[in-house]
Coordinates of N, CA and C in Angstrom, one line a residue:
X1 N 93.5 123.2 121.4 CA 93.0 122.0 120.8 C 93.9 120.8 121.3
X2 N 93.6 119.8 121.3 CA 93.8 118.4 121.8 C 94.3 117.6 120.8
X3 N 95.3 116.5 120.5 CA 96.2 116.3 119.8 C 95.1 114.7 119.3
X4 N 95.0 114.1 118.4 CA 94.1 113.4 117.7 C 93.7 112.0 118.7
X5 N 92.9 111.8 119.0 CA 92.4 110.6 119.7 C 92.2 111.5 121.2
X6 N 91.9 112.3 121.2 CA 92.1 113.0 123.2 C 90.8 113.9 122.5
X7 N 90.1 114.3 123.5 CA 89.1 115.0 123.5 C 89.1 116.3 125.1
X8 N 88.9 117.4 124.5 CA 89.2 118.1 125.8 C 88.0 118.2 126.6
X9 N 88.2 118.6 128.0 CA 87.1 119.3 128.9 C 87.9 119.9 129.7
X10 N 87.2 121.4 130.0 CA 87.9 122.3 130.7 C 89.4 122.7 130.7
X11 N 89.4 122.5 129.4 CA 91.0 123.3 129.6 C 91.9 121.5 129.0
X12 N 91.5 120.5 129.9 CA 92.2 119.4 130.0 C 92.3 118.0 128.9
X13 N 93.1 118.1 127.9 CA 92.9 116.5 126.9 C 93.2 115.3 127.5
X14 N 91.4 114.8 127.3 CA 91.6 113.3 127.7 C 91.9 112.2 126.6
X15 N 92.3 111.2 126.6 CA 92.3 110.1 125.9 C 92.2 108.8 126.9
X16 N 90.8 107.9 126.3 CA 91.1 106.5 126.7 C 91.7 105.4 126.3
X17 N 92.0 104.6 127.1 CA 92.9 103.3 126.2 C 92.2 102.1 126.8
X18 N 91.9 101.4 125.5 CA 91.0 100.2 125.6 C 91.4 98.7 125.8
X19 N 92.9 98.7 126.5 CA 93.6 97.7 126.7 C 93.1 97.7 128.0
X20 N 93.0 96.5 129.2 CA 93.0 96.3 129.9 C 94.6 96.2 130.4
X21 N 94.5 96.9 132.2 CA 95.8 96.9 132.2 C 95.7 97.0 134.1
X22 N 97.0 96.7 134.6 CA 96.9 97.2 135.9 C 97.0 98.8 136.0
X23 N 96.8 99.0 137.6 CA 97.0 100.2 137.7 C 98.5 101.0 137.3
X24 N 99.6 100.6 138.2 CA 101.1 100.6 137.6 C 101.2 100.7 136.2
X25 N 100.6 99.5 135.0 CA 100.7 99.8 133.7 C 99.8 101.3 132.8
X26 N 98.8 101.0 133.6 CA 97.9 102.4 133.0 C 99.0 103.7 132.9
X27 N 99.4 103.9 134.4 CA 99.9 105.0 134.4 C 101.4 104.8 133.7
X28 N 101.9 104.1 133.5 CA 103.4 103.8 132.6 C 102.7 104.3 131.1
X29 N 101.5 103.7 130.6 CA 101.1 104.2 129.4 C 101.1 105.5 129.2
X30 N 100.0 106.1 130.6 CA 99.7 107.8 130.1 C 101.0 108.2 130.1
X31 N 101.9 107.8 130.8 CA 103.0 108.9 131.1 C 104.2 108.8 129.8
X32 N 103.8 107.5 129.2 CA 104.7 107.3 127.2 C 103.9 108.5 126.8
X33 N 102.5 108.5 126.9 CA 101.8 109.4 125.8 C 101.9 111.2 126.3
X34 N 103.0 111.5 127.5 CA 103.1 112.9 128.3 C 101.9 113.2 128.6
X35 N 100.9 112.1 129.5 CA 100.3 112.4 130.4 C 100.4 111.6 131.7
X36 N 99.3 111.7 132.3 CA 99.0 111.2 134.0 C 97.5 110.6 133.9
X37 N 97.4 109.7 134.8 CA 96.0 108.9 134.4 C 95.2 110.6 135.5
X38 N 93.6 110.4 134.7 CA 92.8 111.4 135.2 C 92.9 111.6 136.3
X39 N 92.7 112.8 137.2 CA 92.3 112.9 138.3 C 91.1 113.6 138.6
X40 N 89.9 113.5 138.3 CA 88.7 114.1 138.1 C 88.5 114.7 140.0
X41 N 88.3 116.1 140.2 CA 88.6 116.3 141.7 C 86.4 116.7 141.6
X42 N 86.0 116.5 140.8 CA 84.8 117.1 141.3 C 83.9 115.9 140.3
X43 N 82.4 115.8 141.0 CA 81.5 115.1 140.1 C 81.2 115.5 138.7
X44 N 80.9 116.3 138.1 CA 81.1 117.1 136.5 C 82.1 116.6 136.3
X45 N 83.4 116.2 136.4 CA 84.4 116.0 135.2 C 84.7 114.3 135.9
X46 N 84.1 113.9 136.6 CA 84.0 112.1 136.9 C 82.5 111.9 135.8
X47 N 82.0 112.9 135.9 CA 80.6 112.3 135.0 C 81.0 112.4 133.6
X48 N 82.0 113.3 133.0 CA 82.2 113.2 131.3 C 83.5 112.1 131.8
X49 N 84.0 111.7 132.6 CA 85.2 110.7 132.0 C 84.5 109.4 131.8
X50 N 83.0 109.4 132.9 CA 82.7 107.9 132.4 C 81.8 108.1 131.0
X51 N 81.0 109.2 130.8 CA 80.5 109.0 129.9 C 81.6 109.3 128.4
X52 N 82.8 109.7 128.7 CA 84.0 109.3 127.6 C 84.4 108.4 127.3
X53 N 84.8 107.3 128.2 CA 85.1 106.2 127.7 C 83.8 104.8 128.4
X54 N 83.0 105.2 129.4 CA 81.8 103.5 129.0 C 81.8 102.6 130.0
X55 N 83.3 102.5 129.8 CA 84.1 101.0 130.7 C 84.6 101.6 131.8
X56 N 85.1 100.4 132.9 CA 85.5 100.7 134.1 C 87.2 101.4 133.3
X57 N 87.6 102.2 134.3 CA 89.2 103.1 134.2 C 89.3 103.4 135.5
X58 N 90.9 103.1 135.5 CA 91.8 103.7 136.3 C 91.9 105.2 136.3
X59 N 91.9 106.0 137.8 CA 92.2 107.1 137.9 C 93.5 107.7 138.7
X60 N 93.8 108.6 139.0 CA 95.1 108.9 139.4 C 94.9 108.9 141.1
X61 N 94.2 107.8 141.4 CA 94.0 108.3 142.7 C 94.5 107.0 143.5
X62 N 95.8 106.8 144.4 CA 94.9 105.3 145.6 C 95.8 105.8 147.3
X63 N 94.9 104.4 147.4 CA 95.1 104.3 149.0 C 97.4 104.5 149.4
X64 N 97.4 105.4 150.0 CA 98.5 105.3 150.3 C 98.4 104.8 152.5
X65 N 99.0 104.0 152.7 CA 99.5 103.4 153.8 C 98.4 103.4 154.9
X66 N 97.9 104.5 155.5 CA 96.4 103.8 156.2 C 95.2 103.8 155.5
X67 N 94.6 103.2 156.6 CA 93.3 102.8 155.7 C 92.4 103.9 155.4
X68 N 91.7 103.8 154.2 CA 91.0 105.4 154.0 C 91.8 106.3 153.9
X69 N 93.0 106.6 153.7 CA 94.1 108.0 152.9 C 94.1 107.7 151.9
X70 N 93.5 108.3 151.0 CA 93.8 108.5 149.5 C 94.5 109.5 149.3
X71 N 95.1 109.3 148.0 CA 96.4 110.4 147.6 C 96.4 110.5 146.1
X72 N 96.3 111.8 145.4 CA 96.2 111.7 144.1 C 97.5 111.4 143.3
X73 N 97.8 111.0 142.1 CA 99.2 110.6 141.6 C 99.8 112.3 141.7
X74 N 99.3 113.4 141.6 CA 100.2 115.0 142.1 C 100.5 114.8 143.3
X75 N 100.1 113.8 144.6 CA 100.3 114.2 145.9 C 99.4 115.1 146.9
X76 N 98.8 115.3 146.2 CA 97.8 115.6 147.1 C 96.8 114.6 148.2
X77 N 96.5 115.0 149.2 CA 95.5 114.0 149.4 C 94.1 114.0 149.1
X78 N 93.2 113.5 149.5 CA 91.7 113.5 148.6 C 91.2 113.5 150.5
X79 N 90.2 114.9 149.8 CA 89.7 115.2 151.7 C 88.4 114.9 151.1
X80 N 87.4 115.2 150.2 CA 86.6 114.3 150.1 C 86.2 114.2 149.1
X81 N 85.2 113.0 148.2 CA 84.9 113.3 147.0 C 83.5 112.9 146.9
X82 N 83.1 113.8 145.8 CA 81.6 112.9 145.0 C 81.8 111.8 144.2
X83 N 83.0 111.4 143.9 CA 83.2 109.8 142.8 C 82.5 108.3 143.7
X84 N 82.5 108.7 145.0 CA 83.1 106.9 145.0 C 81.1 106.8 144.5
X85 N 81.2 105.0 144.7 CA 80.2 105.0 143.9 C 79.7 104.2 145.6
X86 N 78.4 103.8 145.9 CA 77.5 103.7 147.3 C 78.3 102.2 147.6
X87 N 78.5 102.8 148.8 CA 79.6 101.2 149.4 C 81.1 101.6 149.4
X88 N 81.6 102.3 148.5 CA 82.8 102.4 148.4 C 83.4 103.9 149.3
X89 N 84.7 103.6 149.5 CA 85.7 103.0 149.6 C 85.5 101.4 150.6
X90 N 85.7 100.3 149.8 CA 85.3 99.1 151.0 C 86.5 99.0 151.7
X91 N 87.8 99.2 151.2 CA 89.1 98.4 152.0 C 89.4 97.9 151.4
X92 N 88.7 96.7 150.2 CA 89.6 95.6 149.6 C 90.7 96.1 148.7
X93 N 91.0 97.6 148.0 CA 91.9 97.7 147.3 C 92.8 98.9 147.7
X94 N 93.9 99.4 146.8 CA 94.6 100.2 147.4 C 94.5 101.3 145.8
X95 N 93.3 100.6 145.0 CA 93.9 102.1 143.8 C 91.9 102.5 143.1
X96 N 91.9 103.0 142.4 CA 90.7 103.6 142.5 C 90.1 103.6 140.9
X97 N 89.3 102.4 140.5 CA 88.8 103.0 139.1 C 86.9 103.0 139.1

């Protein structure tokens, strides 16, 4: 079970936070609350985070140093995904919600 305000899927407790915030801050928050912002690696668990929280969110994912290398906040890199949404990744940013 998942500790009050978090809701699980697959194993994993989510909770959203309804402050607007940068990227940097997001992840300063999840990591007070002993977590990591999402890293959803497949379309099923990008489809319950949006329909969890509604609004645009930050995920654990951005551009590290060239253009088009994504890197998950574990370090991984991101070889490909079903999230981005048509158009994206454009270039203009370096973090992913």
């Amino acid at each position: 079970s998942c500790p009050n305000g978090y809701a699980m899927w697959r194993g994993i407790c989510y909770k959203a936070f309804n402050t607007r915030k940068t990227f940097d801050d997001a992840a300063a928050t999840c990591g007070e609350d002993g977590g990591t912002l999402a890293m959803p690696r497949d379309a099923t668990t990008n489809d319950f985070l949006v329909d969890f929280h509604k609004n645009n969110f930050w995920i654990g994912l951005r551009r590290q140093g060239k253009e088009g290398i994504f890197e998950w906040l574990d370090g991984s890199t991101l070889r490909t995904s079903p999230i981005w949404a048509p158009g994206q990744p454009d270039g203009r940013g370096d973090c992913v919600y």
